[in-house]
Amino acid sequence: MKKKSGISSFNYNSISSLLKLMIEKPHSNKYENDFSDDKYTSDKSTLKQIAEKKHIYIGTIASNNFKESNFCKVTPKHFNSVTVENELKWGHMSSKNIVGEYDFSTADEIINYCKEHNCRIRGHVLVWGRVPGKSYPIEVDELIQKSNNPKETLKEILKEHIYTVLNHFHGSIDTWDVVNEPFEVFGHKLAPYSFYEILGKEYIKYAFKCAREADPYIKLYLNEQFFYYRDKRAKAFIELLKEMVYEGIPIDGVGLQHHVMFNEQSIEDFKWFIEEIKNLGLEFEITELDIREKIFKKAKKPALAQAESYYKIVKTSVDSGICKGITFWGIDDSYTWYDYIPPFNMKLYKPNNPLLFDEKLNKKPAYYGVLNAMK
Ligand code: G3I
């Protein structure tokens, strides 16, 4: 079996798609709202107060060092939902990357804190093939390679994993990303993870079936990142959803990561995509929202452009009537995944500053953009 990761499977088409995505579109300097104006900044409401009136979850992430970070200073006041950034990923919970051996201690610690502070917890993620060793234990690939019946071996491993995790967190986590990022980053095909190479798209459906059997009370989500919401890739994703719904695969919702890395996604396309989800009787959450301020570097006031961008995506989501939650992928600009992962960790791309609070925990215009979008 060939081992490919999301990055190593890049081909010419991927590179040209990446370059196309990286070409900056011009930004207007006219904003509908000036979220740095007193009219907005004098509002002392917290995000949570406003979100609760709309019956939506407003969330952030907890990392393994959550106790030493700004997480505890901000979360109880502003958020009523928490996604565990990495510690619920299969590879992170597997002691020494061994299949079947788990160490839940860090995840449990985070979850206990969230329970004490009345935050629901989003489970991220049961099955994700992109980062062997982190998103799943390397031993999975070794066992499949040694097996005389790789299909059955993989199914057994997946089932055992899903049952073990859902059993451990039963009653603590109400929503799970069952499968994460099933598609290639570029292109419109399912990503060539080992799970896919062995089982084809059945691995996705199988994971959902196992999750429903293991815990009938939780919501089951398919989570994905989109740079465009109405291209061939987005349409292929909708086709997969249709197939799952028509076949009776137990799926409740779609997680839209919505990282804004290079350019903003079109709101018109986003509305089209939401309508498709609605027509299938599904719900959605924005699961990993962050918008790099640097993409607005040519705007007169990048922070206002960022705020406007947050406003539009949050308002469109809330107005849709089927958005159950919005989670930001970080608290403040002192810590973001962008600062560690190429190309965003390079000087050219920094500072990324993608979040609602600055490093000193001052509220940015982006904060007021989100607050007002939810009203
Ligand atoms: O903190 C260490 C730092 O001390 C060290 O110097 C540096 C060297 O590379 O690594 C830092 O840790 C990195 C960490 O990101 C920092 O956030 C890890 O190597 C890196 O593996 C880790 O990546 C995580 C990534 O998923 C892969 O699992 C990110 O934390 C996490 O935010 C990111 O989250 C993903 C979602 O799960 C799925 N959607 C995309 C999203 C963003 O990439």
PDB file of C-alpha atoms in Angstrom, residues 70-215:
ATOM      1  CA  ASN A  70      -5.651  32.843  27.968  1.00  0.00           C
ATOM      2  CA  PHE A  71      -8.344  30.193  27.551  1.00  0.00           C
ATOM      3  CA  CYS A  72      -9.442  30.253  31.199  1.00  0.00           C
ATOM      4  CA  LYS A  73      -9.522  34.058  31.287  1.00  0.00           C
ATOM      5  CA  VAL A  74     -11.889  34.349  28.342  1.00  0.00           C
ATOM      6  CA  THR A  75     -13.906  31.166  27.918  1.00  0.00           C
ATOM      7  CA  PRO A  76     -16.274  31.224  30.914  1.00  0.00           C
ATOM      8  CA  LYS A  77     -17.311  34.778  30.070  1.00  0.00           C
ATOM      9  CA  HIS A  78     -17.690  34.594  26.310  1.00  0.00           C
ATOM     10  CA  PHE A  79     -18.177  31.011  25.190  1.00  0.00           C
ATOM     11  CA  ASN A  80     -20.647  28.209  25.854  1.00  0.00           C
ATOM     12  CA  SER A  81     -18.983  25.620  23.641  1.00  0.00           C
ATOM     13  CA  VAL A  82     -15.463  24.224  23.415  1.00  0.00           C
ATOM     14  CA  THR A  83     -13.748  22.103  20.796  1.00  0.00           C
ATOM     15  CA  VAL A  84     -10.640  20.284  21.923  1.00  0.00           C
ATOM     16  CA  GLU A  85      -7.967  21.414  19.454  1.00  0.00           C
ATOM     17  CA  ASN A  86      -5.906  18.227  19.288  1.00  0.00           C
ATOM     18  CA  GLU A  87      -6.324  16.048  22.348  1.00  0.00           C
ATOM     19  CA  LEU A  88      -9.334  14.090  21.066  1.00  0.00           C
ATOM     20  CA  LYS A  89      -7.569  13.172  17.843  1.00  0.00           C
ATOM     21  CA  TRP A  90      -6.942   9.458  17.666  1.00  0.00           C
ATOM     22  CA  GLY A  91      -3.157   9.747  17.364  1.00  0.00           C
ATOM     23  CA  HIS A  92      -2.967  12.111  20.332  1.00  0.00           C
ATOM     24  CA  MET A  93      -4.993   9.791  22.575  1.00  0.00           C
ATOM     25  CA  SER A  94      -3.149   6.631  21.564  1.00  0.00           C
ATOM     26  CA  SER A  95      -0.315   5.855  23.888  1.00  0.00           C
ATOM     27  CA  LYS A  96       2.873   5.474  21.875  1.00  0.00           C
ATOM     28  CA  ASN A  97       0.861   5.291  18.655  1.00  0.00           C
ATOM     29  CA  ILE A  98      -0.374   1.818  19.555  1.00  0.00           C
ATOM     30  CA  VAL A  99      -3.806   0.765  18.328  1.00  0.00           C
ATOM     31  CA  GLY A 100      -6.187  -0.018  21.167  1.00  0.00           C
ATOM     32  CA  GLU A 101      -4.187   1.759  23.899  1.00  0.00           C
ATOM     33  CA  TYR A 102      -5.594   5.071  25.025  1.00  0.00           C
ATOM     34  CA  ASP A 103      -4.621   7.849  27.375  1.00  0.00           C
ATOM     35  CA  PHE A 104      -7.651  10.047  27.896  1.00  0.00           C
ATOM     36  CA  SER A 105      -6.163  12.077  30.747  1.00  0.00           C
ATOM     37  CA  THR A 106      -5.568  15.420  28.964  1.00  0.00           C
ATOM     38  CA  ALA A 107      -8.898  15.300  27.154  1.00  0.00           C
ATOM     39  CA  ASP A 108     -10.647  14.412  30.436  1.00  0.00           C
ATOM     40  CA  GLU A 109      -8.994  17.343  32.190  1.00  0.00           C
ATOM     41  CA  ILE A 110     -10.206  19.764  29.516  1.00  0.00           C
ATOM     42  CA  ILE A 111     -13.682  18.268  29.546  1.00  0.00           C
ATOM     43  CA  ASN A 112     -13.987  18.493  33.327  1.00  0.00           C
ATOM     44  CA  TYR A 113     -13.065  22.165  33.161  1.00  0.00           C
ATOM     45  CA  CYS A 114     -15.700  22.749  30.457  1.00  0.00           C
ATOM     46  CA  LYS A 115     -18.375  20.958  32.460  1.00  0.00           C
ATOM     47  CA  GLU A 116     -17.590  23.074  35.520  1.00  0.00           C
ATOM     48  CA  HIS A 117     -18.057  26.164  33.376  1.00  0.00           C
ATOM     49  CA  ASN A 118     -21.236  25.025  31.628  1.00  0.00           C
ATOM     50  CA  CYS A 119     -19.708  24.667  28.177  1.00  0.00           C
ATOM     51  CA  ARG A 120     -20.846  21.920  25.874  1.00  0.00           C
ATOM     52  CA  ILE A 121     -18.006  20.053  24.168  1.00  0.00           C
ATOM     53  CA  ARG A 122     -17.704  19.349  20.440  1.00  0.00           C
ATOM     54  CA  GLY A 123     -15.866  16.136  19.711  1.00  0.00           C
ATOM     55  CA  HIS A 124     -13.120  16.584  17.128  1.00  0.00           C
ATOM     56  CA  VAL A 125     -12.497  14.031  15.566  1.00  0.00           C
ATOM     57  CA  LEU A 126     -13.157  10.297  15.309  1.00  0.00           C
ATOM     58  CA  VAL A 127     -11.782   9.427  11.859  1.00  0.00           C
ATOM     59  CA  TRP A 128      -9.269  11.633  10.024  1.00  0.00           C
ATOM     60  CA  GLY A 129      -6.685  10.249   7.629  1.00  0.00           C
ATOM     61  CA  ARG A 130      -4.586  13.313   6.827  1.00  0.00           C
ATOM     62  CA  VAL A 131      -1.813  13.262   9.435  1.00  0.00           C
ATOM     63  CA  PRO A 132      -0.613   9.708  10.223  1.00  0.00           C
ATOM     64  CA  GLY A 133       0.781   9.617  13.739  1.00  0.00           C
ATOM     65  CA  LYS A 134      -1.374  12.539  14.859  1.00  0.00           C
ATOM     66  CA  SER A 135      -4.801  12.118  13.352  1.00  0.00           C
ATOM     67  CA  TYR A 136      -4.489   8.346  13.805  1.00  0.00           C
ATOM     68  CA  PRO A 137      -1.836   5.939  15.126  1.00  0.00           C
ATOM     69  CA  ILE A 138       0.785   4.822  12.619  1.00  0.00           C
ATOM     70  CA  GLU A 139       0.221   1.274  13.788  1.00  0.00           C
ATOM     71  CA  VAL A 140      -3.095   1.287  11.902  1.00  0.00           C
ATOM     72  CA  ASP A 141      -1.202   1.332   8.591  1.00  0.00           C
ATOM     73  CA  GLU A 142       1.225  -1.341   9.804  1.00  0.00           C
ATOM     74  CA  LEU A 143      -1.609  -3.669  10.832  1.00  0.00           C
ATOM     75  CA  ILE A 144      -3.391  -3.195   7.514  1.00  0.00           C
ATOM     76  CA  GLN A 145      -0.193  -3.933   5.614  1.00  0.00           C
ATOM     77  CA  LYS A 146       0.367  -7.181   7.520  1.00  0.00           C
ATOM     78  CA  SER A 147      -3.222  -8.346   7.226  1.00  0.00           C
ATOM     79  CA  ASN A 148      -4.479 -11.048   4.855  1.00  0.00           C
ATOM     80  CA  ASN A 149      -7.803  -9.275   4.799  1.00  0.00           C
ATOM     81  CA  PRO A 150      -7.059  -5.541   4.972  1.00  0.00           C
ATOM     82  CA  LYS A 151     -10.695  -4.521   4.510  1.00  0.00           C
ATOM     83  CA  GLU A 152     -11.911  -6.517   7.481  1.00  0.00           C
ATOM     84  CA  THR A 153      -8.900  -5.538   9.589  1.00  0.00           C
ATOM     85  CA  LEU A 154      -9.487  -1.843   8.953  1.00  0.00           C
ATOM     86  CA  LYS A 155     -13.203  -2.148   9.658  1.00  0.00           C
ATOM     87  CA  GLU A 156     -12.488  -3.895  12.950  1.00  0.00           C
ATOM     88  CA  ILE A 157      -9.934  -1.253  13.947  1.00  0.00           C
ATOM     89  CA  LEU A 158     -12.261   1.630  13.058  1.00  0.00           C
ATOM     90  CA  LYS A 159     -15.196   0.076  14.862  1.00  0.00           C
ATOM     91  CA  GLU A 160     -13.177  -0.669  17.975  1.00  0.00           C
ATOM     92  CA  HIS A 161     -11.825   2.891  18.035  1.00  0.00           C
ATOM     93  CA  ILE A 162     -15.215   4.530  17.566  1.00  0.00           C
ATOM     94  CA  TYR A 163     -16.879   2.355  20.194  1.00  0.00           C
ATOM     95  CA  THR A 164     -14.064   2.878  22.727  1.00  0.00           C
ATOM     96  CA  VAL A 165     -14.024   6.656  22.355  1.00  0.00           C
ATOM     97  CA  LEU A 166     -17.782   7.137  22.293  1.00  0.00           C
ATOM     98  CA  ASN A 167     -18.161   4.857  25.263  1.00  0.00           C
ATOM     99  CA  HIS A 168     -15.551   6.782  27.248  1.00  0.00           C
ATOM    100  CA  PHE A 169     -17.081  10.191  26.467  1.00  0.00           C
ATOM    101  CA  HIS A 170     -20.715   9.094  26.602  1.00  0.00           C
ATOM    102  CA  GLY A 171     -22.743  11.796  28.337  1.00  0.00           C
ATOM    103  CA  SER A 172     -19.915  14.351  28.079  1.00  0.00           C
ATOM    104  CA  ILE A 173     -19.797  15.154  24.380  1.00  0.00           C
ATOM    105  CA  ASP A 174     -23.021  15.813  22.491  1.00  0.00           C
ATOM    106  CA  THR A 175     -21.711  16.345  18.945  1.00  0.00           C
ATOM    107  CA  TRP A 176     -18.864  14.630  17.094  1.00  0.00           C
ATOM    108  CA  ASP A 177     -17.034  15.280  13.866  1.00  0.00           C
ATOM    109  CA  VAL A 178     -17.241  11.648  12.827  1.00  0.00           C
ATOM    110  CA  VAL A 179     -15.109  12.124   9.724  1.00  0.00           C
ATOM    111  CA  ASN A 180     -12.858  15.103   9.090  1.00  0.00           C
ATOM    112  CA  GLU A 181     -11.651  16.479   5.753  1.00  0.00           C
ATOM    113  CA  PRO A 182     -12.604  13.543   3.524  1.00  0.00           C
ATOM    114  CA  PHE A 183     -11.719  15.478   0.363  1.00  0.00           C
ATOM    115  CA  GLU A 184      -8.359  16.344  -1.210  1.00  0.00           C
ATOM    116  CA  VAL A 185      -7.352  19.892  -0.315  1.00  0.00           C
ATOM    117  CA  PHE A 186      -7.512  20.719  -4.007  1.00  0.00           C
ATOM    118  CA  GLY A 187      -9.356  18.762  -6.642  1.00  0.00           C
ATOM    119  CA  HIS A 188     -12.770  17.274  -6.190  1.00  0.00           C
ATOM    120  CA  LYS A 189     -11.899  13.718  -5.242  1.00  0.00           C
ATOM    121  CA  LEU A 190     -11.858  11.976  -1.909  1.00  0.00           C
ATOM    122  CA  ALA A 191      -8.407  12.229  -0.368  1.00  0.00           C
ATOM    123  CA  PRO A 192      -6.138   9.200  -0.865  1.00  0.00           C
ATOM    124  CA  TYR A 193      -5.764   8.377   2.818  1.00  0.00           C
ATOM    125  CA  SER A 194      -5.046   4.757   3.681  1.00  0.00           C
ATOM    126  CA  PHE A 195      -8.639   4.419   4.898  1.00  0.00           C
ATOM    127  CA  TYR A 196      -9.842   5.400   1.433  1.00  0.00           C
ATOM    128  CA  GLU A 197      -7.346   3.217  -0.389  1.00  0.00           C
ATOM    129  CA  ILE A 198      -8.599   0.159   1.495  1.00  0.00           C
ATOM    130  CA  LEU A 199     -12.337   0.776   1.786  1.00  0.00           C
ATOM    131  CA  GLY A 200     -13.138   3.475  -0.760  1.00  0.00           C
ATOM    132  CA  LYS A 201     -15.834   5.919   0.316  1.00  0.00           C
ATOM    133  CA  GLU A 202     -17.351   3.138   2.397  1.00  0.00           C
ATOM    134  CA  TYR A 203     -14.967   4.136   5.195  1.00  0.00           C
ATOM    135  CA  ILE A 204     -16.943   7.354   5.642  1.00  0.00           C
ATOM    136  CA  LYS A 205     -20.343   5.697   5.690  1.00  0.00           C
ATOM    137  CA  TYR A 206     -19.070   2.899   7.905  1.00  0.00           C
ATOM    138  CA  ALA A 207     -17.721   5.375  10.458  1.00  0.00           C
ATOM    139  CA  PHE A 208     -21.118   7.077  10.714  1.00  0.00           C
ATOM    140  CA  LYS A 209     -22.927   3.763  11.083  1.00  0.00           C
ATOM    141  CA  CYS A 210     -20.569   2.659  13.865  1.00  0.00           C
ATOM    142  CA  ALA A 211     -20.907   6.006  15.635  1.00  0.00           C
ATOM    143  CA  ARG A 212     -24.713   5.830  15.629  1.00  0.00           C
ATOM    144  CA  GLU A 213     -24.646   2.257  16.918  1.00  0.00           C
ATOM    145  CA  ALA A 214     -22.172   3.168  19.630  1.00  0.00           C
ATOM    146  CA  ASP A 215     -24.128   6.185  20.864  1.00  0.00           C
TER     147      ASP A 215
END
